[in-house]
mmCIF file of the C-alpha atoms, coordinates in Angstrom:
data_MODEL
# 
_entry.id   MODEL 
# 
loop_
_atom_site.group_PDB 
_atom_site.id 
_atom_site.type_symbol 
_atom_site.label_atom_id 
_atom_site.label_alt_id 
_atom_site.label_comp_id 
_atom_site.label_asym_id 
_atom_site.label_entity_id 
_atom_site.label_seq_id 
_atom_site.pdbx_PDB_ins_code 
_atom_site.Cartn_x 
_atom_site.Cartn_y 
_atom_site.Cartn_z 
_atom_site.occupancy 
_atom_site.B_iso_or_equiv 
_atom_site.pdbx_formal_charge 
_atom_site.auth_seq_id 
_atom_site.auth_comp_id 
_atom_site.auth_asym_id 
_atom_site.auth_atom_id 
_atom_site.pdbx_PDB_model_num 
ATOM 1   C CA . MET A 1 1   ? 5.661  28.292 87.302  1.00 0.00 ? 1   MET A CA 1 
ATOM 2   C CA . LYS A 1 2   ? 8.089  28.837 90.152  1.00 0.00 ? 2   LYS A CA 1 
ATOM 3   C CA . ILE A 1 3   ? 10.706 31.495 89.298  1.00 0.00 ? 3   ILE A CA 1 
ATOM 4   C CA . ILE A 1 4   ? 14.071 31.383 91.055  1.00 0.00 ? 4   ILE A CA 1 
ATOM 5   C CA . ASP A 1 5   ? 16.523 34.249 90.702  1.00 0.00 ? 5   ASP A CA 1 
ATOM 6   C CA . ALA A 1 6   ? 19.858 32.739 91.724  1.00 0.00 ? 6   ALA A CA 1 
ATOM 7   C CA . ARG A 1 7   ? 22.067 35.427 90.218  1.00 0.00 ? 7   ARG A CA 1 
ATOM 8   C CA . GLY A 1 8   ? 24.903 36.498 92.496  1.00 0.00 ? 8   GLY A CA 1 
ATOM 9   C CA . LEU A 1 9   ? 24.608 33.417 94.699  1.00 0.00 ? 9   LEU A CA 1 
ATOM 10  C CA . GLU A 1 10  ? 27.736 31.437 95.494  1.00 0.00 ? 10  GLU A CA 1 
ATOM 11  C CA . CYS A 1 11  ? 27.992 27.726 94.759  1.00 0.00 ? 11  CYS A CA 1 
ATOM 12  C CA . PRO A 1 12  ? 26.060 25.578 95.731  1.00 0.00 ? 12  PRO A CA 1 
ATOM 13  C CA . LYS A 1 13  ? 23.199 27.986 96.598  1.00 0.00 ? 13  LYS A CA 1 
ATOM 14  C CA . PRO A 1 14  ? 21.615 27.991 93.089  1.00 0.00 ? 14  PRO A CA 1 
ATOM 15  C CA . VAL A 1 15  ? 21.225 24.198 93.317  1.00 0.00 ? 15  VAL A CA 1 
ATOM 16  C CA . ILE A 1 16  ? 19.960 24.367 96.908  1.00 0.00 ? 16  ILE A CA 1 
ATOM 17  C CA . LYS A 1 17  ? 17.321 26.987 96.015  1.00 0.00 ? 17  LYS A CA 1 
ATOM 18  C CA . THR A 1 18  ? 16.266 24.835 93.072  1.00 0.00 ? 18  THR A CA 1 
ATOM 19  C CA . LYS A 1 19  ? 16.099 21.738 95.306  1.00 0.00 ? 19  LYS A CA 1 
ATOM 20  C CA . GLU A 1 20  ? 13.828 23.625 97.712  1.00 0.00 ? 20  GLU A CA 1 
ATOM 21  C CA . ALA A 1 21  ? 11.378 24.252 94.857  1.00 0.00 ? 21  ALA A CA 1 
ATOM 22  C CA . VAL A 1 22  ? 11.540 20.613 93.741  1.00 0.00 ? 22  VAL A CA 1 
ATOM 23  C CA . ASP A 1 23  ? 11.023 19.415 97.329  1.00 0.00 ? 23  ASP A CA 1 
ATOM 24  C CA . ALA A 1 24  ? 7.998  21.749 97.590  1.00 0.00 ? 24  ALA A CA 1 
ATOM 25  C CA . GLY A 1 25  ? 6.424  19.875 94.660  1.00 0.00 ? 25  GLY A CA 1 
ATOM 26  C CA . CYS A 1 26  ? 6.954  22.405 91.888  1.00 0.00 ? 26  CYS A CA 1 
ATOM 27  C CA . ASN A 1 27  ? 6.613  20.776 88.473  1.00 0.00 ? 27  ASN A CA 1 
ATOM 28  C CA . GLU A 1 28  ? 7.529  23.829 86.390  1.00 0.00 ? 28  GLU A CA 1 
ATOM 29  C CA . ILE A 1 29  ? 10.551 25.899 87.382  1.00 0.00 ? 29  ILE A CA 1 
ATOM 30  C CA . SER A 1 30  ? 12.442 28.795 85.834  1.00 0.00 ? 30  SER A CA 1 
ATOM 31  C CA . VAL A 1 31  ? 15.939 29.366 87.201  1.00 0.00 ? 31  VAL A CA 1 
ATOM 32  C CA . VAL A 1 32  ? 18.042 32.411 86.331  1.00 0.00 ? 32  VAL A CA 1 
ATOM 33  C CA . VAL A 1 33  ? 21.768 32.213 87.110  1.00 0.00 ? 33  VAL A CA 1 
ATOM 34  C CA . ASP A 1 34  ? 24.785 34.317 86.165  1.00 0.00 ? 34  ASP A CA 1 
ATOM 35  C CA . ASN A 1 35  ? 27.537 31.842 85.270  1.00 0.00 ? 35  ASN A CA 1 
ATOM 36  C CA . GLU A 1 36  ? 28.086 28.710 83.185  1.00 0.00 ? 36  GLU A CA 1 
ATOM 37  C CA . VAL A 1 37  ? 29.046 26.524 86.153  1.00 0.00 ? 37  VAL A CA 1 
ATOM 38  C CA . ALA A 1 38  ? 25.685 27.264 87.788  1.00 0.00 ? 38  ALA A CA 1 
ATOM 39  C CA . VAL A 1 39  ? 23.892 26.510 84.493  1.00 0.00 ? 39  VAL A CA 1 
ATOM 40  C CA . SER A 1 40  ? 25.606 23.115 84.367  1.00 0.00 ? 40  SER A CA 1 
ATOM 41  C CA . ASN A 1 41  ? 25.063 22.314 88.061  1.00 0.00 ? 41  ASN A CA 1 
ATOM 42  C CA . VAL A 1 42  ? 21.370 23.270 88.101  1.00 0.00 ? 42  VAL A CA 1 
ATOM 43  C CA . THR A 1 43  ? 20.726 21.440 84.811  1.00 0.00 ? 43  THR A CA 1 
ATOM 44  C CA . ARG A 1 44  ? 22.315 18.199 86.081  1.00 0.00 ? 44  ARG A CA 1 
ATOM 45  C CA . PHE A 1 45  ? 20.359 18.420 89.330  1.00 0.00 ? 45  PHE A CA 1 
ATOM 46  C CA . LEU A 1 46  ? 17.015 19.012 87.595  1.00 0.00 ? 46  LEU A CA 1 
ATOM 47  C CA . GLU A 1 47  ? 17.570 16.277 85.026  1.00 0.00 ? 47  GLU A CA 1 
ATOM 48  C CA . GLY A 1 48  ? 18.421 13.900 87.863  1.00 0.00 ? 48  GLY A CA 1 
ATOM 49  C CA . GLN A 1 49  ? 15.064 14.781 89.418  1.00 0.00 ? 49  GLN A CA 1 
ATOM 50  C CA . GLY A 1 50  ? 13.081 13.867 86.290  1.00 0.00 ? 50  GLY A CA 1 
ATOM 51  C CA . PHE A 1 51  ? 12.857 17.320 84.690  1.00 0.00 ? 51  PHE A CA 1 
ATOM 52  C CA . SER A 1 52  ? 13.288 18.227 81.043  1.00 0.00 ? 52  SER A CA 1 
ATOM 53  C CA . VAL A 1 53  ? 15.483 21.338 80.959  1.00 0.00 ? 53  VAL A CA 1 
ATOM 54  C CA . LYS A 1 54  ? 15.734 23.933 78.203  1.00 0.00 ? 54  LYS A CA 1 
ATOM 55  C CA . ARG A 1 55  ? 18.019 26.942 78.175  1.00 0.00 ? 55  ARG A CA 1 
ATOM 56  C CA . ALA A 1 56  ? 16.580 30.142 76.767  1.00 0.00 ? 56  ALA A CA 1 
ATOM 57  C CA . GLU A 1 57  ? 18.614 31.150 73.694  1.00 0.00 ? 57  GLU A CA 1 
ATOM 58  C CA . GLY A 1 58  ? 21.501 33.486 74.545  1.00 0.00 ? 58  GLY A CA 1 
ATOM 59  C CA . THR A 1 59  ? 20.633 33.667 78.252  1.00 0.00 ? 59  THR A CA 1 
ATOM 60  C CA . MET A 1 60  ? 21.385 31.926 81.512  1.00 0.00 ? 60  MET A CA 1 
ATOM 61  C CA . GLU A 1 61  ? 17.730 31.171 82.166  1.00 0.00 ? 61  GLU A CA 1 
ATOM 62  C CA . LEU A 1 62  ? 16.660 27.550 82.488  1.00 0.00 ? 62  LEU A CA 1 
ATOM 63  C CA . GLU A 1 63  ? 13.081 26.409 81.959  1.00 0.00 ? 63  GLU A CA 1 
ATOM 64  C CA . ALA A 1 64  ? 12.347 23.041 83.554  1.00 0.00 ? 64  ALA A CA 1 
ATOM 65  C CA . VAL A 1 65  ? 9.267  20.853 83.417  1.00 0.00 ? 65  VAL A CA 1 
ATOM 66  C CA . ARG A 1 66  ? 8.909  17.592 85.311  1.00 0.00 ? 66  ARG A CA 1 
ATOM 67  C CA . THR A 1 67  ? 8.575  14.798 82.777  1.00 0.00 ? 67  THR A CA 1 
ATOM 68  C CA . ALA A 1 68  ? 9.032  11.785 85.048  1.00 0.00 ? 68  ALA A CA 1 
ATOM 69  C CA . CYS A 1 69  ? 9.055  10.870 88.675  1.00 0.00 ? 69  CYS A CA 1 
ATOM 70  C CA . ALA A 1 70  ? 12.614 10.668 89.882  1.00 0.00 ? 70  ALA A CA 1 
ATOM 71  C CA . ALA A 1 71  ? 13.413 7.143  90.907  1.00 0.00 ? 71  ALA A CA 1 
ATOM 72  C CA . GLU A 1 72  ? 14.376 6.875  94.532  1.00 0.00 ? 72  GLU A CA 1 
ATOM 73  C CA . GLU A 1 73  ? 18.160 6.783  94.830  1.00 0.00 ? 73  GLU A CA 1 
ATOM 74  C CA . LYS A 1 74  ? 19.308 3.250  95.402  1.00 0.00 ? 74  LYS A CA 1 
ATOM 75  C CA . LYS A 1 75  ? 22.575 2.251  96.903  1.00 0.00 ? 75  LYS A CA 1 
ATOM 76  C CA . SER A 1 76  ? 24.162 -0.678 95.183  1.00 0.00 ? 76  SER A CA 1 
ATOM 77  C CA . ALA A 1 77  ? 25.553 -3.272 97.543  1.00 0.00 ? 77  ALA A CA 1 
ATOM 78  C CA . GLY A 1 78  ? 29.156 -2.528 98.311  1.00 0.00 ? 78  GLY A CA 1 
ATOM 79  C CA . SER A 1 79  ? 29.187 0.797  96.464  1.00 0.00 ? 79  SER A CA 1 
ATOM 80  C CA . LEU A 1 80  ? 32.177 3.007  97.143  1.00 0.00 ? 80  LEU A CA 1 
ATOM 81  C CA . SER A 1 81  ? 32.949 6.690  96.732  1.00 0.00 ? 81  SER A CA 1 
ATOM 82  C CA . VAL A 1 82  ? 36.292 8.415  97.189  1.00 0.00 ? 82  VAL A CA 1 
ATOM 83  C CA . LEU A 1 83  ? 36.875 12.075 98.082  1.00 0.00 ? 83  LEU A CA 1 
ATOM 84  C CA . PHE A 1 84  ? 40.381 13.362 97.337  1.00 0.00 ? 84  PHE A CA 1 
ATOM 85  C CA . THR A 1 85  ? 41.440 16.641 98.964  1.00 0.00 ? 85  THR A CA 1 
ATOM 86  C CA . SER A 1 86  ? 45.032 16.463 97.745  1.00 0.00 ? 86  SER A CA 1 
ATOM 87  C CA . ASP A 1 87  ? 46.819 15.541 94.543  1.00 0.00 ? 87  ASP A CA 1 
ATOM 88  C CA . LYS A 1 88  ? 49.395 13.618 96.586  1.00 0.00 ? 88  LYS A CA 1 
ATOM 89  C CA . LEU A 1 89  ? 49.069 10.604 98.838  1.00 0.00 ? 89  LEU A CA 1 
ATOM 90  C CA . GLY A 1 90  ? 50.743 11.355 102.155 1.00 0.00 ? 90  GLY A CA 1 
ATOM 91  C CA . ALA A 1 91  ? 53.227 14.144 102.746 1.00 0.00 ? 91  ALA A CA 1 
ATOM 92  C CA . GLU A 1 92  ? 55.317 15.654 99.966  1.00 0.00 ? 92  GLU A CA 1 
ATOM 93  C CA . SER A 1 93  ? 58.667 13.911 99.751  1.00 0.00 ? 93  SER A CA 1 
ATOM 94  C CA . ASN A 1 94  ? 60.492 14.528 96.471  1.00 0.00 ? 94  ASN A CA 1 
ATOM 95  C CA . GLY A 1 95  ? 57.680 13.210 94.268  1.00 0.00 ? 95  GLY A CA 1 
ATOM 96  C CA . LEU A 1 96  ? 56.780 10.156 96.343  1.00 0.00 ? 96  LEU A CA 1 
ATOM 97  C CA . GLY A 1 97  ? 53.281 11.507 97.130  1.00 0.00 ? 97  GLY A CA 1 
ATOM 98  C CA . GLU A 1 98  ? 52.478 11.848 93.421  1.00 0.00 ? 98  GLU A CA 1 
ATOM 99  C CA . VAL A 1 99  ? 53.823 8.352  92.651  1.00 0.00 ? 99  VAL A CA 1 
ATOM 100 C CA . LEU A 1 100 ? 51.709 6.862  95.458  1.00 0.00 ? 100 LEU A CA 1 
ATOM 101 C CA . MET A 1 101 ? 48.585 8.695  94.237  1.00 0.00 ? 101 MET A CA 1 
ATOM 102 C CA . LYS A 1 102 ? 49.113 7.414  90.692  1.00 0.00 ? 102 LYS A CA 1 
ATOM 103 C CA . ALA A 1 103 ? 49.480 3.862  92.036  1.00 0.00 ? 103 ALA A CA 1 
ATOM 104 C CA . TYR A 1 104 ? 46.367 4.213  94.233  1.00 0.00 ? 104 TYR A CA 1 
ATOM 105 C CA . ILE A 1 105 ? 44.145 5.479  91.410  1.00 0.00 ? 105 ILE A CA 1 
ATOM 106 C CA . GLY A 1 106 ? 45.612 2.839  89.100  1.00 0.00 ? 106 GLY A CA 1 
ATOM 107 C CA . THR A 1 107 ? 44.625 0.216  91.658  1.00 0.00 ? 107 THR A CA 1 
ATOM 108 C CA . LEU A 1 108 ? 41.059 1.584  91.748  1.00 0.00 ? 108 LEU A CA 1 
ATOM 109 C CA . LEU A 1 109 ? 40.959 0.877  88.005  1.00 0.00 ? 109 LEU A CA 1 
ATOM 110 C CA . GLN A 1 110 ? 41.672 -2.784 88.690  1.00 0.00 ? 110 GLN A CA 1 
ATOM 111 C CA . LYS A 1 111 ? 38.610 -3.226 90.904  1.00 0.00 ? 111 LYS A CA 1 
ATOM 112 C CA . GLU A 1 112 ? 35.802 -5.205 89.308  1.00 0.00 ? 112 GLU A CA 1 
ATOM 113 C CA . THR A 1 113 ? 33.375 -2.472 90.332  1.00 0.00 ? 113 THR A CA 1 
ATOM 114 C CA . PRO A 1 114 ? 34.881 1.028  90.206  1.00 0.00 ? 114 PRO A CA 1 
ATOM 115 C CA . PRO A 1 115 ? 33.844 3.715  92.708  1.00 0.00 ? 115 PRO A CA 1 
ATOM 116 C CA . SER A 1 116 ? 30.427 5.177  91.984  1.00 0.00 ? 116 SER A CA 1 
ATOM 117 C CA . ALA A 1 117 ? 31.880 8.642  92.549  1.00 0.00 ? 117 ALA A CA 1 
ATOM 118 C CA . VAL A 1 118 ? 35.331 10.183 92.690  1.00 0.00 ? 118 VAL A CA 1 
ATOM 119 C CA . ALA A 1 119 ? 35.220 13.717 94.072  1.00 0.00 ? 119 ALA A CA 1 
ATOM 120 C CA . LEU A 1 120 ? 38.143 16.126 93.818  1.00 0.00 ? 120 LEU A CA 1 
ATOM 121 C CA . MET A 1 121 ? 38.386 19.075 96.192  1.00 0.00 ? 121 MET A CA 1 
ATOM 122 C CA . ASN A 1 122 ? 41.029 21.529 97.382  1.00 0.00 ? 122 ASN A CA 1 
ATOM 123 C CA . GLU A 1 123 ? 44.422 20.565 95.858  1.00 0.00 ? 123 GLU A CA 1 
ATOM 124 C CA . GLY A 1 124 ? 42.823 17.353 94.586  1.00 0.00 ? 124 GLY A CA 1 
ATOM 125 C CA . VAL A 1 125 ? 41.250 19.286 91.692  1.00 0.00 ? 125 VAL A CA 1 
ATOM 126 C CA . LYS A 1 126 ? 44.715 19.543 90.155  1.00 0.00 ? 126 LYS A CA 1 
ATOM 127 C CA . MET A 1 127 ? 44.463 15.834 89.306  1.00 0.00 ? 127 MET A CA 1 
ATOM 128 C CA . ALA A 1 128 ? 41.861 16.768 86.647  1.00 0.00 ? 128 ALA A CA 1 
ATOM 129 C CA . LEU A 1 129 ? 44.364 18.900 84.730  1.00 0.00 ? 129 LEU A CA 1 
ATOM 130 C CA . PRO A 1 130 ? 45.610 17.436 81.441  1.00 0.00 ? 130 PRO A CA 1 
ATOM 131 C CA . GLU A 1 131 ? 49.247 17.460 82.628  1.00 0.00 ? 131 GLU A CA 1 
ATOM 132 C CA . SER A 1 132 ? 48.435 15.501 85.800  1.00 0.00 ? 132 SER A CA 1 
ATOM 133 C CA . SER A 1 133 ? 50.046 12.079 86.032  1.00 0.00 ? 133 SER A CA 1 
ATOM 134 C CA . VAL A 1 134 ? 46.641 10.609 86.980  1.00 0.00 ? 134 VAL A CA 1 
ATOM 135 C CA . ALA A 1 135 ? 44.406 12.371 84.422  1.00 0.00 ? 135 ALA A CA 1 
ATOM 136 C CA . ASP A 1 136 ? 44.375 9.362  82.072  1.00 0.00 ? 136 ASP A CA 1 
ATOM 137 C CA . SER A 1 137 ? 43.513 7.005  84.936  1.00 0.00 ? 137 SER A CA 1 
ATOM 138 C CA . LEU A 1 138 ? 40.653 9.284  85.988  1.00 0.00 ? 138 LEU A CA 1 
ATOM 139 C CA . LYS A 1 139 ? 39.383 9.255  82.383  1.00 0.00 ? 139 LYS A CA 1 
ATOM 140 C CA . GLU A 1 140 ? 39.468 5.450  82.461  1.00 0.00 ? 140 GLU A CA 1 
ATOM 141 C CA . LEU A 1 141 ? 37.500 5.416  85.727  1.00 0.00 ? 141 LEU A CA 1 
ATOM 142 C CA . GLU A 1 142 ? 34.968 7.721  84.091  1.00 0.00 ? 142 GLU A CA 1 
ATOM 143 C CA . LYS A 1 143 ? 34.663 5.328  81.122  1.00 0.00 ? 143 LYS A CA 1 
ATOM 144 C CA . LYS A 1 144 ? 34.026 2.494  83.587  1.00 0.00 ? 144 LYS A CA 1 
ATOM 145 C CA . GLY A 1 145 ? 31.091 4.439  85.065  1.00 0.00 ? 145 GLY A CA 1 
ATOM 146 C CA . SER A 1 146 ? 32.570 6.482  87.912  1.00 0.00 ? 146 SER A CA 1 
ATOM 147 C CA . SER A 1 147 ? 31.240 10.029 88.248  1.00 0.00 ? 147 SER A CA 1 
ATOM 148 C CA . ILE A 1 148 ? 34.244 12.339 88.444  1.00 0.00 ? 148 ILE A CA 1 
ATOM 149 C CA . LEU A 1 149 ? 33.129 15.495 90.270  1.00 0.00 ? 149 LEU A CA 1 
ATOM 150 C CA . VAL A 1 150 ? 35.534 18.437 90.414  1.00 0.00 ? 150 VAL A CA 1 
ATOM 151 C CA . CYS A 1 151 ? 34.846 21.214 92.945  1.00 0.00 ? 151 CYS A CA 1 
ATOM 152 C CA . GLY A 1 152 ? 34.083 24.435 91.056  1.00 0.00 ? 152 GLY A CA 1 
ATOM 153 C CA . THR A 1 153 ? 34.903 26.673 94.016  1.00 0.00 ? 153 THR A CA 1 
ATOM 154 C CA . CYS A 1 154 ? 38.314 25.016 94.206  1.00 0.00 ? 154 CYS A CA 1 
ATOM 155 C CA . THR A 1 155 ? 39.046 25.280 90.469  1.00 0.00 ? 155 THR A CA 1 
ATOM 156 C CA . LYS A 1 156 ? 38.068 28.940 90.598  1.00 0.00 ? 156 LYS A CA 1 
ATOM 157 C CA . HIS A 1 157 ? 40.385 29.489 93.581  1.00 0.00 ? 157 HIS A CA 1 
ATOM 158 C CA . PHE A 1 158 ? 43.343 27.982 91.705  1.00 0.00 ? 158 PHE A CA 1 
ATOM 159 C CA . GLY A 1 159 ? 42.384 29.687 88.409  1.00 0.00 ? 159 GLY A CA 1 
ATOM 160 C CA . ILE A 1 160 ? 42.110 26.370 86.539  1.00 0.00 ? 160 ILE A CA 1 
ATOM 161 C CA . THR A 1 161 ? 38.389 25.984 85.763  1.00 0.00 ? 161 THR A CA 1 
ATOM 162 C CA . GLU A 1 162 ? 38.845 26.279 82.004  1.00 0.00 ? 162 GLU A CA 1 
ATOM 163 C CA . LYS A 1 163 ? 41.732 23.781 82.025  1.00 0.00 ? 163 LYS A CA 1 
ATOM 164 C CA . ILE A 1 164 ? 39.890 20.825 83.618  1.00 0.00 ? 164 ILE A CA 1 
ATOM 165 C CA . SER A 1 165 ? 40.170 17.837 81.259  1.00 0.00 ? 165 SER A CA 1 
ATOM 166 C CA . VAL A 1 166 ? 38.242 15.091 83.058  1.00 0.00 ? 166 VAL A CA 1 
ATOM 167 C CA . GLY A 1 167 ? 34.958 14.929 84.931  1.00 0.00 ? 167 GLY A CA 1 
ATOM 168 C CA . VAL A 1 168 ? 32.504 17.750 85.458  1.00 0.00 ? 168 VAL A CA 1 
ATOM 169 C CA . VAL A 1 169 ? 33.002 20.989 87.353  1.00 0.00 ? 169 VAL A CA 1 
ATOM 170 C CA . SER A 1 170 ? 30.569 20.469 90.183  1.00 0.00 ? 170 SER A CA 1 
ATOM 171 C CA . ASN A 1 171 ? 29.393 21.942 93.484  1.00 0.00 ? 171 ASN A CA 1 
ATOM 172 C CA . MET A 1 172 ? 29.396 21.060 97.164  1.00 0.00 ? 172 MET A CA 1 
ATOM 173 C CA . PHE A 1 173 ? 25.770 19.886 97.133  1.00 0.00 ? 173 PHE A CA 1 
ATOM 174 C CA . GLU A 1 174 ? 26.265 17.438 94.267  1.00 0.00 ? 174 GLU A CA 1 
ATOM 175 C CA . ILE A 1 175 ? 29.597 16.217 95.649  1.00 0.00 ? 175 ILE A CA 1 
ATOM 176 C CA . THR A 1 176 ? 28.129 15.620 99.104  1.00 0.00 ? 176 THR A CA 1 
ATOM 177 C CA . GLU A 1 177 ? 25.138 13.758 97.662  1.00 0.00 ? 177 GLU A CA 1 
ATOM 178 C CA . ALA A 1 178 ? 27.355 11.558 95.465  1.00 0.00 ? 178 ALA A CA 1 
ATOM 179 C CA . VAL A 1 179 ? 29.880 10.769 98.183  1.00 0.00 ? 179 VAL A CA 1 
ATOM 180 C CA . PHE A 1 180 ? 27.375 9.947  100.921 1.00 0.00 ? 180 PHE A CA 1 
ATOM 181 C CA . SER A 1 181 ? 24.912 8.022  98.732  1.00 0.00 ? 181 SER A CA 1 
ATOM 182 C CA . ALA A 1 182 ? 27.501 5.234  98.461  1.00 0.00 ? 182 ALA A CA 1 
ATOM 183 C CA . ASP A 1 183 ? 27.558 2.488  101.073 1.00 0.00 ? 183 ASP A CA 1 
ATOM 184 C CA . ASN A 1 184 ? 31.214 3.189  101.811 1.00 0.00 ? 184 ASN A CA 1 
ATOM 185 C CA . HIS A 1 185 ? 33.160 6.388  101.414 1.00 0.00 ? 185 HIS A CA 1 
ATOM 186 C CA . ILE A 1 186 ? 36.830 7.143  101.793 1.00 0.00 ? 186 ILE A CA 1 
ATOM 187 C CA . VAL A 1 187 ? 38.410 10.563 102.258 1.00 0.00 ? 187 VAL A CA 1 
ATOM 188 C CA . ILE A 1 188 ? 42.028 10.896 101.165 1.00 0.00 ? 188 ILE A CA 1 
ATOM 189 C CA . GLY A 1 189 ? 44.085 14.011 101.645 1.00 0.00 ? 189 GLY A CA 1 
# 
């Protein structure tokens, strides 16, 4: 069993160290981290790679065993991802930027095929707060199958990690993979 001590490592290093072990062909991995965001990020990554993951009771140690071969990632024709780095569309102008953002995300909801991923970074993470004017629209996108990925480093910076009401608190590695695995990607902010 490969043992990875990722305590004290900044996001996304615990996932990257785990990926290195997976890429090296390890089928049994133990990962020790020191925060809940890392537990969540590493677990999602390993499960996406065909591992069964168990958390040791009362600890932040993950035991993972490969149970299936991970299917090669496939791009669906015309797939789209959107990366938002602001909670406003355009420059601030007495609320216009927020109104435009709400209209834009509402329009994404009208598409027959929603974006495969919606990533929120920098000020964009504020859109995942319950009081955001677009939070309900993001929840609807999530129900339609969009992955809503919220940058954990950013939520920590703004002191809002515990307040996030939509999507998953994620990491740079997962966000980059989700955004660039789509055929088309748009960056707004």
